[in-house]
mmCIF file of C-alpha atoms in Angstrom:
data_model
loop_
_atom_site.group_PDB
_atom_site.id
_atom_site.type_symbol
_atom_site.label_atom_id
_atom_site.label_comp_id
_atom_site.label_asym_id
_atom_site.label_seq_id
_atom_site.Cartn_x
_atom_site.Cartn_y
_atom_site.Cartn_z
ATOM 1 C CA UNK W 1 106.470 134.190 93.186
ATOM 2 C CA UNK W 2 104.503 135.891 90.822
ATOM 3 C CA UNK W 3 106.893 134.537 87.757
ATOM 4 C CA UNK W 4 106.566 130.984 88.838
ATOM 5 C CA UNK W 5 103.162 130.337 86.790
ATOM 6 C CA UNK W 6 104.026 131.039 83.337
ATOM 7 C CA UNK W 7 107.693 129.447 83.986
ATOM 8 C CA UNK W 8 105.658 126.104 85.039
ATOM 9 C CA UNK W 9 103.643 126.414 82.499
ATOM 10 C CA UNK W 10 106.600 126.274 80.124
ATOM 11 C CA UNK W 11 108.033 123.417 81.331
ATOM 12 C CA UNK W 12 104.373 121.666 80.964
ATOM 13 C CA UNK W 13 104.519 122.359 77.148
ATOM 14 C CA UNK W 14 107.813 120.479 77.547
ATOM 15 C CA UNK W 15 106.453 117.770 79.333
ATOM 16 C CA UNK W 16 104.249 117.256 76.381
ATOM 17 C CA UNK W 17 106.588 117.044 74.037
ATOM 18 C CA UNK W 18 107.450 113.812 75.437
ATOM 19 C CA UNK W 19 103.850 111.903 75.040
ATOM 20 C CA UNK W 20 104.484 109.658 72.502
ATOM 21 C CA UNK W 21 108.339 109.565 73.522
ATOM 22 C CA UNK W 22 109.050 108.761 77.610
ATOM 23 C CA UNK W 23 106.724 105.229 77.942
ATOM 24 C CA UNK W 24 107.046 104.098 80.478
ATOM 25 C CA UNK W 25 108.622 106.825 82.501
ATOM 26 C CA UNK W 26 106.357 109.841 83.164
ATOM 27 C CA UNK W 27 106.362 112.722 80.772
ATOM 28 C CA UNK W 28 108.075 115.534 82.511
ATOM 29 C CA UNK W 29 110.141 118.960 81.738
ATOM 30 C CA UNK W 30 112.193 121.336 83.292
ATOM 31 C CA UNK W 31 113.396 124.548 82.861
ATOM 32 C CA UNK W 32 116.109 126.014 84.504
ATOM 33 C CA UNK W 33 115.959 130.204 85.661
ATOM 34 C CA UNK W 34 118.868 132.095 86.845
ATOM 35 C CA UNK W 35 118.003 134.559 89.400
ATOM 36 C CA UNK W 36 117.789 137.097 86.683
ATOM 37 C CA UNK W 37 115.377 135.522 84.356
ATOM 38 C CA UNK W 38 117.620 134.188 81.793
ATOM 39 C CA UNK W 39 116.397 130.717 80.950
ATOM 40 C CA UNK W 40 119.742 128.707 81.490
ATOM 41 C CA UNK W 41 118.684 125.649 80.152
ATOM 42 C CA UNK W 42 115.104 123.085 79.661
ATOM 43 C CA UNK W 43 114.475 119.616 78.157
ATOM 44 C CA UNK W 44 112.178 116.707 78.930
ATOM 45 C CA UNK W 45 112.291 113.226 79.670
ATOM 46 C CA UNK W 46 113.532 111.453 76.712
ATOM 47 C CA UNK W 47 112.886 107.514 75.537
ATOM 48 C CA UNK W 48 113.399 104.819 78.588
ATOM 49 C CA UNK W 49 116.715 104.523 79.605
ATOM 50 C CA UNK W 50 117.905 108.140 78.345
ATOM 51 C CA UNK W 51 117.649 111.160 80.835
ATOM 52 C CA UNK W 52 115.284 112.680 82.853
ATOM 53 C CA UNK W 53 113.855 116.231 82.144
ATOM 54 C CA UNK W 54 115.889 117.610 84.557
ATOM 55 C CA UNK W 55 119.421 115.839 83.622
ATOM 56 C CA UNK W 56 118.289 116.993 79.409
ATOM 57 C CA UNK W 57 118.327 120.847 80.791
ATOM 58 C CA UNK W 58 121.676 120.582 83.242
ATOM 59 C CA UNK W 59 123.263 119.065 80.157
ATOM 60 C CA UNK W 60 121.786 122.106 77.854
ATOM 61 C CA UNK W 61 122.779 125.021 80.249
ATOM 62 C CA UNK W 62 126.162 123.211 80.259
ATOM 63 C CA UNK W 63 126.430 122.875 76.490
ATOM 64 C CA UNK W 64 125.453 126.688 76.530
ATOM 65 C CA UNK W 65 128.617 127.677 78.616
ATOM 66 C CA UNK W 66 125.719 128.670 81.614
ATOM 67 C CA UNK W 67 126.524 128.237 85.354
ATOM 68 C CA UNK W 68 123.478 126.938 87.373
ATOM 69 C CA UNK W 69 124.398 127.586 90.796
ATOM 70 C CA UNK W 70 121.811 129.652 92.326
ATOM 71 C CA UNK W 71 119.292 129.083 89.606
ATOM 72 C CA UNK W 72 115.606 127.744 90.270
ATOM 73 C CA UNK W 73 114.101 124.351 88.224
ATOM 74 C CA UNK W 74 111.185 124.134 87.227
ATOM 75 C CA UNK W 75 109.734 120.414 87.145
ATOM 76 C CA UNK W 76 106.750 119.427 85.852
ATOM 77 C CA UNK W 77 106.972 116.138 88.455
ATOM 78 C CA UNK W 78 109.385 115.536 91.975
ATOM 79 C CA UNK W 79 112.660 114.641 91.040
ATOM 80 C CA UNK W 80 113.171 111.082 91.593
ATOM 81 C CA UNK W 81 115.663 109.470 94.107
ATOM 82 C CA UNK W 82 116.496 106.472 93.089
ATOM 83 C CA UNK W 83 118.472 104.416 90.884
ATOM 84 C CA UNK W 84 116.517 103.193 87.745
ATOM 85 C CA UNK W 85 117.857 102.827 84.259
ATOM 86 C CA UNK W 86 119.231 105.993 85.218
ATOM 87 C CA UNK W 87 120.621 107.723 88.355
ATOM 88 C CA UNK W 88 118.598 109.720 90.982
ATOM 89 C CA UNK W 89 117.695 113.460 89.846
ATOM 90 C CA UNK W 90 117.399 115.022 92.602
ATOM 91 C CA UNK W 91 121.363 113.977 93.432
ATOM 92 C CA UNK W 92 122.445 115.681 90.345
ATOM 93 C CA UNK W 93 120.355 118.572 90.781
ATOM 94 C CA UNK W 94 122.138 119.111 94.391
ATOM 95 C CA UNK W 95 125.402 118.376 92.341
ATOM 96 C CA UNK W 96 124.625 121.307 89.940
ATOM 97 C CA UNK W 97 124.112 123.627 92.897
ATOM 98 C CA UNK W 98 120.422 124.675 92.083
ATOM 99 C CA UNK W 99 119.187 126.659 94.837
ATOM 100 C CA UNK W 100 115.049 126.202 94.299
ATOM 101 C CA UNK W 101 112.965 123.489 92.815
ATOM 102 C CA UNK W 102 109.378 124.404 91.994
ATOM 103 C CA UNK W 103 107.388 121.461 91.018
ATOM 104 C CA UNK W 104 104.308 120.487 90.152
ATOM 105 C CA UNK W 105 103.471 117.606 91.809
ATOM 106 C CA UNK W 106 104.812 114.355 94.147
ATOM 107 C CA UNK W 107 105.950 111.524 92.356
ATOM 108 C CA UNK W 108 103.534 108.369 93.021
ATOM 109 C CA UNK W 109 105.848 105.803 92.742
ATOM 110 C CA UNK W 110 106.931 104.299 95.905
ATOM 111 C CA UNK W 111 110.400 104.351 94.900
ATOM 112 C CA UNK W 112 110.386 108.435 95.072
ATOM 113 C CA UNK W 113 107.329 109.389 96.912
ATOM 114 C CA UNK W 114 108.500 112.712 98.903
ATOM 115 C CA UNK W 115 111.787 111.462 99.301
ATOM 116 C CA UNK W 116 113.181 113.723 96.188
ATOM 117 C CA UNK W 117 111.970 116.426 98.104
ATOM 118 C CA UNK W 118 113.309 115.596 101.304
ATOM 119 C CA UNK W 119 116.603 114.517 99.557
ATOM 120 C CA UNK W 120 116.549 118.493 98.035
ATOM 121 C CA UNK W 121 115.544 120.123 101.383
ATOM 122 C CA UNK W 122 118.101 118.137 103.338
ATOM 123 C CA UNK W 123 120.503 119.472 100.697
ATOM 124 C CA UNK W 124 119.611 123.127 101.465
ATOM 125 C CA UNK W 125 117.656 123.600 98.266
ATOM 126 C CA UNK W 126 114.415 125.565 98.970
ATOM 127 C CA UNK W 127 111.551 123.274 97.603
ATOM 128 C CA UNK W 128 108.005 124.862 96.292
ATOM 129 C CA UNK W 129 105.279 121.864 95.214
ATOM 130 C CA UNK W 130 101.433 122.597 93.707
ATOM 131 C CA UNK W 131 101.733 124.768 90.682
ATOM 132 C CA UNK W 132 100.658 122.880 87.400
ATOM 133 C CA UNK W 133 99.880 119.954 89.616
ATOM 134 C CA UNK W 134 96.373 119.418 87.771
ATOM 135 C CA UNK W 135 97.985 119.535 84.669
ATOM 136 C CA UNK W 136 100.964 116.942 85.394
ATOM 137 C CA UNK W 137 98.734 114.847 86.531
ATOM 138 C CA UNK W 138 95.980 115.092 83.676
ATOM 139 C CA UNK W 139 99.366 114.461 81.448
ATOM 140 C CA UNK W 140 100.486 111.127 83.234
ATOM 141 C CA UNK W 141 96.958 109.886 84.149
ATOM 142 C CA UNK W 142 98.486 106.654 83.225
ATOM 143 C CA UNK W 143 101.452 106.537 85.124
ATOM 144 C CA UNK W 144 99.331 107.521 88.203
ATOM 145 C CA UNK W 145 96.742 104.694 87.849
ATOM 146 C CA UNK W 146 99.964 102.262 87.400
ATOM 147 C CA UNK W 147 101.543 103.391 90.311
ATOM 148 C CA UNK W 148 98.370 104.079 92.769
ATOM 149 C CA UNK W 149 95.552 101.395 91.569
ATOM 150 C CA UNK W 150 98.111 98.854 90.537
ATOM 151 C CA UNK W 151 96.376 99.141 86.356
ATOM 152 C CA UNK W 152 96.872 100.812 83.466
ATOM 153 C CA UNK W 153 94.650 104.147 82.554
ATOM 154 C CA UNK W 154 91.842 102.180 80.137
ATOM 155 C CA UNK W 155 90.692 104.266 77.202
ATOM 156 C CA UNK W 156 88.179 102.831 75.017
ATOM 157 C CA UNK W 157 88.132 103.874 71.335
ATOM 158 C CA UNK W 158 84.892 103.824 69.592
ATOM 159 C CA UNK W 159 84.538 105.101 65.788
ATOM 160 C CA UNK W 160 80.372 104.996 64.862
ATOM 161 C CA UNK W 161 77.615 107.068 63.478
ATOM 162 C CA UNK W 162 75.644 109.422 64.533
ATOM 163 C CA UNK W 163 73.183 106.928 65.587
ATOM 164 C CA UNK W 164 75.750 104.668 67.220
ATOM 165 C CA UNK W 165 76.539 101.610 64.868
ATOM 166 C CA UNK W 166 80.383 100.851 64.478
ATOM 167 C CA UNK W 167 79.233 98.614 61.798
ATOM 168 C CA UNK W 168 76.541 97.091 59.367
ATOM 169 C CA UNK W 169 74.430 94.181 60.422
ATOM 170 C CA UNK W 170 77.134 92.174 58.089
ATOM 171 C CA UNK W 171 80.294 93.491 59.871
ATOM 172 C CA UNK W 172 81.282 95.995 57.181
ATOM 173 C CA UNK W 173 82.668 99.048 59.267
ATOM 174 C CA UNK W 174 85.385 100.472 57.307
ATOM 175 C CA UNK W 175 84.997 103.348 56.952
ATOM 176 C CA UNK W 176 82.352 105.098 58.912
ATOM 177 C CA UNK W 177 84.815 108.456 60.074
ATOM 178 C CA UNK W 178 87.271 110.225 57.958
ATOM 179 C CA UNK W 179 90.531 110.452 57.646
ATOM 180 C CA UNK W 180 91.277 113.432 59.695
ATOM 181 C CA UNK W 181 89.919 111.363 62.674
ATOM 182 C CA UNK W 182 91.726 108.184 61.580
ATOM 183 C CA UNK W 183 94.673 110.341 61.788
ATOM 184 C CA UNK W 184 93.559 111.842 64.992
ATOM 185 C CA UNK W 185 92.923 108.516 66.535
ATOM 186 C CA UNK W 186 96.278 107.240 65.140
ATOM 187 C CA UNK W 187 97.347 110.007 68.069
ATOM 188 C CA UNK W 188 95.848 108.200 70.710
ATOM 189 C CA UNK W 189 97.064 104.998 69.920
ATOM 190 C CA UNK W 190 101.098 106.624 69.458
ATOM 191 C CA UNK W 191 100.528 108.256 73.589
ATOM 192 C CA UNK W 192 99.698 104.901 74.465
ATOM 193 C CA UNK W 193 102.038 101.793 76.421
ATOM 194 C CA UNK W 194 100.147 99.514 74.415
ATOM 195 C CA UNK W 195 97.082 98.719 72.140
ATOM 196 C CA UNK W 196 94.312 96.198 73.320
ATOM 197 C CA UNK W 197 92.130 94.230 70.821
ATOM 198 C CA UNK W 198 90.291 90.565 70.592
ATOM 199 C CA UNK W 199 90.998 87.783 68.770
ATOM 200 C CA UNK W 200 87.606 88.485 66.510
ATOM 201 C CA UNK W 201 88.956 91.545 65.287
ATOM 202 C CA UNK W 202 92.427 90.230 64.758
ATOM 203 C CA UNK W 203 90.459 87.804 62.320
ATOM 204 C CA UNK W 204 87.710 89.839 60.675
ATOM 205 C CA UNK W 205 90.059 92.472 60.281
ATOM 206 C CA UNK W 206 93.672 91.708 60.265
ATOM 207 C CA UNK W 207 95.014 94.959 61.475
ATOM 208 C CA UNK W 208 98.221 95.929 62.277
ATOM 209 C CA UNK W 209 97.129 98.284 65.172
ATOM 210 C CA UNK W 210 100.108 100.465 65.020
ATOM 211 C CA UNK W 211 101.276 104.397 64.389
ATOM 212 C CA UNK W 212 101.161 105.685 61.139
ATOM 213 C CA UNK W 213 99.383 108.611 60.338
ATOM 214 C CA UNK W 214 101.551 110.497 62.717
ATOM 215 C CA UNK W 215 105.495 110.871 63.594
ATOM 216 C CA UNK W 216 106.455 108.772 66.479
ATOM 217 C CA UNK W 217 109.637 107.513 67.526
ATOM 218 C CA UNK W 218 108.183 104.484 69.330
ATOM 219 C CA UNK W 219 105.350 101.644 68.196
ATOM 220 C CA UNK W 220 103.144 100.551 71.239
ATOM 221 C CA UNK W 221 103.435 96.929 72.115
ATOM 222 C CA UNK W 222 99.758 95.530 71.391
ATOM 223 C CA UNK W 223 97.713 93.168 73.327
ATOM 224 C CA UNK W 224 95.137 90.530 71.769
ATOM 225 C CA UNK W 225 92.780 88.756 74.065
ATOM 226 C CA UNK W 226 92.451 85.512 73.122
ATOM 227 C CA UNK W 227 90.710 82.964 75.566
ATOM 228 C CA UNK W 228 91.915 79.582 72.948
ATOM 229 C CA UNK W 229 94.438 81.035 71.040
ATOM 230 C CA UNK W 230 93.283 81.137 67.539
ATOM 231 C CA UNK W 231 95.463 84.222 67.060
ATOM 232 C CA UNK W 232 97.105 83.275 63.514
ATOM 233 C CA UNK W 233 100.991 83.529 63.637
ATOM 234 C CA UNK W 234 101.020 85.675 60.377
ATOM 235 C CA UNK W 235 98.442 87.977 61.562
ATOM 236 C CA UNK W 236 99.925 91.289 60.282
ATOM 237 C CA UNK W 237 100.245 92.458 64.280
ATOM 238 C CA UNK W 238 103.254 91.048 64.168
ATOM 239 C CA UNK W 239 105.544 93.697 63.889
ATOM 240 C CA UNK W 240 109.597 93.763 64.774
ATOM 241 C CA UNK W 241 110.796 96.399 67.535
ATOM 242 C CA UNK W 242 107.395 95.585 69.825
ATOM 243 C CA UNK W 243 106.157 93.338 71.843
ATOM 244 C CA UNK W 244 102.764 91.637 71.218
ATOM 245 C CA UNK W 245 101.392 89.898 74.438
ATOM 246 C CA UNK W 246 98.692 87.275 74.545
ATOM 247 C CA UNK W 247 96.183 86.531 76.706
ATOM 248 C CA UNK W 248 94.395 83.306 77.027
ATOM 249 C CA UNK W 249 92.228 81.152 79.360
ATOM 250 C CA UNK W 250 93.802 77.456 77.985
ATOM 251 C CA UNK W 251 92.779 74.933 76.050
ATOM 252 C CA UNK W 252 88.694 74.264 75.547
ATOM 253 C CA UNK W 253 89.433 70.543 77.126
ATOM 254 C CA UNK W 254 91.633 67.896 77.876
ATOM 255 C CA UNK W 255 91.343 66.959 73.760
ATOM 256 C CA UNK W 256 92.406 70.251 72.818
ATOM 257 C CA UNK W 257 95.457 70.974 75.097
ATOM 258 C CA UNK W 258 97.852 68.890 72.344
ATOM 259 C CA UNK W 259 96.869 71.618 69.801
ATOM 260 C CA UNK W 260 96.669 74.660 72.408
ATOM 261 C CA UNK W 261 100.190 73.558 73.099
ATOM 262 C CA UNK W 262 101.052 73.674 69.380
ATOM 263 C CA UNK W 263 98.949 76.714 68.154
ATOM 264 C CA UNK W 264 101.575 78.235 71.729
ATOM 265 C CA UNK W 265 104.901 77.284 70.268
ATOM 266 C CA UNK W 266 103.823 78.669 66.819
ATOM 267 C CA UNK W 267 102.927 82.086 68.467
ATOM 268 C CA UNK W 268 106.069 81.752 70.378
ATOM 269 C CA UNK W 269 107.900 81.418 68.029
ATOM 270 C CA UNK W 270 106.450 85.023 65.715
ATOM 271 C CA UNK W 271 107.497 86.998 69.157
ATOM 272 C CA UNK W 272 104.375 86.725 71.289
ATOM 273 C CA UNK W 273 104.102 86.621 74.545
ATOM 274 C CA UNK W 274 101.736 84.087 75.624
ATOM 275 C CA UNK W 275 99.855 84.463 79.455
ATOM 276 C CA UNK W 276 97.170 82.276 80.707
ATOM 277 C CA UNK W 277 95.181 84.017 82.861
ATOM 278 C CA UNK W 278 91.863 81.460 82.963
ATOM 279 C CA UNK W 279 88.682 83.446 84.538
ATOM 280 C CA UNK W 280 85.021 82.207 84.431
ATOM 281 C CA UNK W 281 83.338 80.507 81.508
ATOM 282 C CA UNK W 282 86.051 79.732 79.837
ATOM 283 C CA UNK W 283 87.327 83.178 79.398
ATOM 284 C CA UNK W 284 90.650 85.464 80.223
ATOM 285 C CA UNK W 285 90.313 87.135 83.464
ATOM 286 C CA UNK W 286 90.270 91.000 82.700
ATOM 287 C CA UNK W 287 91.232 92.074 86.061
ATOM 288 C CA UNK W 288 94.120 89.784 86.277
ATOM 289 C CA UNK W 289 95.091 90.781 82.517
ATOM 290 C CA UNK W 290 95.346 94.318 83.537
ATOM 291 C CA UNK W 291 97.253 94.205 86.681
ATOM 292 C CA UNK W 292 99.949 91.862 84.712
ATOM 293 C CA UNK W 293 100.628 94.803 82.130
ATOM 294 C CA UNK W 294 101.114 97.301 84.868
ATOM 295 C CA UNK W 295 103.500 94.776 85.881
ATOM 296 C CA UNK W 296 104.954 94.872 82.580
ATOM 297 C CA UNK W 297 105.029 98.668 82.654
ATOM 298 C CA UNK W 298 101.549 99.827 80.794
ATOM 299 C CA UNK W 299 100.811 102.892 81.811
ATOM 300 C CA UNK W 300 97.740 104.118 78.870
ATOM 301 C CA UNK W 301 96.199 100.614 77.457
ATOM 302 C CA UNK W 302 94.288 101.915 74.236
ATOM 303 C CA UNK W 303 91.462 99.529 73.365
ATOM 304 C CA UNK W 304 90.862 99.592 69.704
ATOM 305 C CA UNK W 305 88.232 95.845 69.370
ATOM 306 C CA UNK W 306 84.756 95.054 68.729
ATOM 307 C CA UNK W 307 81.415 95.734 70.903
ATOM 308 C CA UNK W 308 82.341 92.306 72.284
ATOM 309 C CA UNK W 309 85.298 92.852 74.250
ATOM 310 C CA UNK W 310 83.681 96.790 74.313
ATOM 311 C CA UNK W 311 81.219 95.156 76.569
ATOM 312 C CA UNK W 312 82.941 93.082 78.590
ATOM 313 C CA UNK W 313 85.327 95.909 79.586
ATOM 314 C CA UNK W 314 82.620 97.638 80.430
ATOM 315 C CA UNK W 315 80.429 95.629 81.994
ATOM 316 C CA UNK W 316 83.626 94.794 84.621
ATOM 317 C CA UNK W 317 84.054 98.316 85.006
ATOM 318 C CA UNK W 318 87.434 98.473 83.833
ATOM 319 C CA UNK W 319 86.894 101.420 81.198
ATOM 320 C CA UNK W 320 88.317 104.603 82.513
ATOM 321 C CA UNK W 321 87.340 106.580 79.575
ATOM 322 C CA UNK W 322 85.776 106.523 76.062
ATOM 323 C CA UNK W 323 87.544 108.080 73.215
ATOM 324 C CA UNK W 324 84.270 108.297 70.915
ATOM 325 C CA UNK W 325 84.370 109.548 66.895
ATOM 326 C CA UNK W 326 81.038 110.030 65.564
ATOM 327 C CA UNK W 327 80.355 110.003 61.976
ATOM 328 C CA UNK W 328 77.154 112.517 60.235
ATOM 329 C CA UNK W 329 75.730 109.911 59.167
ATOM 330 C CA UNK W 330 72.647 107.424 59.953
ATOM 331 C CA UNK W 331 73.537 104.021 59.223
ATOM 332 C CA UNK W 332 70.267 102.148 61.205
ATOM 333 C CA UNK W 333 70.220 98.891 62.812
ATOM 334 C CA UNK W 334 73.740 97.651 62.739
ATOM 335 C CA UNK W 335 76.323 96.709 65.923
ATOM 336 C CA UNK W 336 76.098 98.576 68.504
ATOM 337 C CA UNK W 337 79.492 100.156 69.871
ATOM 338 C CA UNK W 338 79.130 97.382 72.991
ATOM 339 C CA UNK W 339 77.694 93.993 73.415
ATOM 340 C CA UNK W 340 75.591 94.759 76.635
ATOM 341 C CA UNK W 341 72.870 92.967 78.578
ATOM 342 C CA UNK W 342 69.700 95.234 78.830
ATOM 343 C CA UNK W 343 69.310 97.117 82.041
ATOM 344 C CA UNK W 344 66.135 96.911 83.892
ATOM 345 C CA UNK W 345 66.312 101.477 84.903
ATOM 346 C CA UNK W 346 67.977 104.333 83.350
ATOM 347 C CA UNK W 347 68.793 104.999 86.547
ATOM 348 C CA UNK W 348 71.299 101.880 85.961
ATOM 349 C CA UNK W 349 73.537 103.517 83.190
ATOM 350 C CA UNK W 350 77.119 104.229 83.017
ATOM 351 C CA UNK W 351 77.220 107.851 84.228
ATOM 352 C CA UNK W 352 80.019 109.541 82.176
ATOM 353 C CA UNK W 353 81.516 113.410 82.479
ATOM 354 C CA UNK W 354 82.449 115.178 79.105
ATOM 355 C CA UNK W 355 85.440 116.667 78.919
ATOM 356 C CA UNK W 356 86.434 117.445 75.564
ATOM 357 C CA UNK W 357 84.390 117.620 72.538
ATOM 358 C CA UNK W 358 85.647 119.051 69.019
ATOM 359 C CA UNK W 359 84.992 118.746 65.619
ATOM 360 C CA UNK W 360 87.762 116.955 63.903
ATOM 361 C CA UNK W 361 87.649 116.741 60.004
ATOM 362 C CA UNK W 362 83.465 116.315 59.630
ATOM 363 C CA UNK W 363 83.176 114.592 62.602
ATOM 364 C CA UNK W 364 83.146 114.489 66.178
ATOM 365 C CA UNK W 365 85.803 113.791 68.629
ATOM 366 C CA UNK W 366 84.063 112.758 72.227
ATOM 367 C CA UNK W 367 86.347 112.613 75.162
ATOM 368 C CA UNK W 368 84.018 111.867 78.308
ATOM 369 C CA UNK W 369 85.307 110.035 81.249
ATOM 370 C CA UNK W 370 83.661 107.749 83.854
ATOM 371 C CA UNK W 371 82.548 109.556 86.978
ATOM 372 C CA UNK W 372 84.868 109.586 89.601
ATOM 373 C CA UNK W 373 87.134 107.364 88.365
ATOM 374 C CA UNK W 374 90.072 109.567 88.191
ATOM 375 C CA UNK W 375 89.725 109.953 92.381
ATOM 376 C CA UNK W 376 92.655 108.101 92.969
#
């Protein structure tokens, strides 16, 4: 139908309104249409455990005296059909006596995978799937890579000048952007599971790596890798009402593992999280690090460390996409935004795709993504 486009296109600006809100659910809305047009009722996911986008606009076009029988939904994502913190959506749409679903796109999680729609069809509810599909997806990127690679969506976050230094050749970085893209990036880190960083930084810098420069009604849980655990257990990451999850490799030798087990039980006891997960050299394994928080239910991992750890992810391959703020301003020789070896051919570089690039305050906000790695 002609009117299904702009209806679907309402119930995507719904599904944003839950970015910073439905981790680790998908961000999804719904609108509900009664064959006249009247919009009977819309919502969107809300915070895990609360209701799905669909069960937020029965509930309004109830509270609005509305019957729904006969009326088309609009979902940004296939209702799901099972029983999670919450019960299957597709049942209660079927309950509700909704005649159409329209929705955007099939659910990748195993536990739902088609069989909302088949649920709805077996029902006698006429099902539509494909319009806004791009979109849905674009707006759970994360919750597709969880559910289809098995790891979170990696976005790197880079703040440097124009001529690429994140800092001076003495470590002094703060601060090269301006506050309108410390804000912005504050953003990026609130749509995020969780927030990845390196010991280094959690020394150099003490941060506290959470959401303040913009409203959100949830703090991502942050990640520190830390191969020996040097992680001090008053580092200001420590905040209440998130969980902070370390990685490390173990103890440097047999001498050490007293003191590992120590420096452990002290970071145990702040709140953390402690996971060996020993790779080569003496370091965390980054693969194996990744597919335990998709385990854990990390859909977006935000990396906010040094050109270190920068490189590393890189030079694995695990960077989806770089989140890049550049600065008008020179700053010379200074660290670079990653710690990489030199490559022997341009024809050896990481080939990235823009997609989108806007001023934000003086400086420039770079969103460019690795080719092809969204083909899954």
């Amino acid at each position: 139908m002609t009117t299904d486009a702009p209806l679907m296109t309402r119930a995507l600006g719904l599904a944003a309104q839950a970015l910073f809100l439905s981790n680790p659910n998908p961000r999804v809305g719904c609108v509900i249409i009664a064959p006249d047009g009247q919009v009977l009722g819309e919502g969107f996911t809300q915070q895990a455990g609360g209701p799905h986008a669909e069960v937020v606009a029965l509930r309004a076009a109830q509270a609005a005296g509305h019957d729904v029988r006969g009326a088309t939904a609009y979902v940004t994502l296939e209702p799901c059909a099972h029983q999670g913190r919450t019960g299957p959506c597709c049942d209660a749409l079927i309950a509700a006596g909704i005649a159409r679903v329209v929705a955007s796109i099939e659910d990748p999680n195993p536990l739902v995978g088609g069989q909302g729609f088949a649920r709805l069809r077996a029902a006698g509810v006429a099902v539509e799937v494909g319009a806004g599909a791009a979109e849905s997806r674009a707006l759970n990127i994360g919750f597709f890579s969880r559910m289809l690679r098995g790891v979170p969506w990696v976005r790197l976050k880079v703040a440097a000048s124009l001529d690429g230094a994140t800092a001076l050749h003495n470590g002094a970085s703060q601060w090269i952007t301006s506050p309108e893209a410390r804000a912005d990036g504050h953003a990026w880190r609130a749509r995020a599971c969780a927030i990845l960083t390196g010991v280094g930084t959690v020394l150099a810098d003490r941060p506290r790596l959470d959401v303040r420069a913009v409203a959100t009604p949830r703090q991502p849980h942050v990640v520190v890798l830390d191969s020996h655990l040097r992680t001090p257990p008053d580092a200001p990451i420590f905040i209440a009402g998130r969980a902070c999850w370390i990685y490390a490799a173990g103890p440097f030798d047999a001498q050490d593992s007293p003191a590992f087990a120590a420096r452990r039980l002290a970071l145990e006891a702040r709140g953390a999280t402690v996971s060996l997960r020993a790779g080569a050299g003496g370091r965390v394994d980054l693969p194996a690090m990744l597919r335990d928080l998709a385990r854990r239910g990390v859909n977006e991992l935000h990396v906010e460390a040094g050109h270190t750890l920068n490189g590393a992810l890189l030079d694995a391959a695990l960077v989806d996409e770089l989140l890049l703020y550049l600065a008008p301003t020179l700053l010379g020789p200074g660290r670079g935004m990653a710690d990489r070896p030199p490559l022997a051919d341009v024809s050896q570089g990481l080939a990235l795709e823009f997609g989108a690039v806007q001023p934000v305050g003086p400086d420039l906000r770079i969103l460019a993504r690795v080719q092809g790695r969204d083909r899954f």
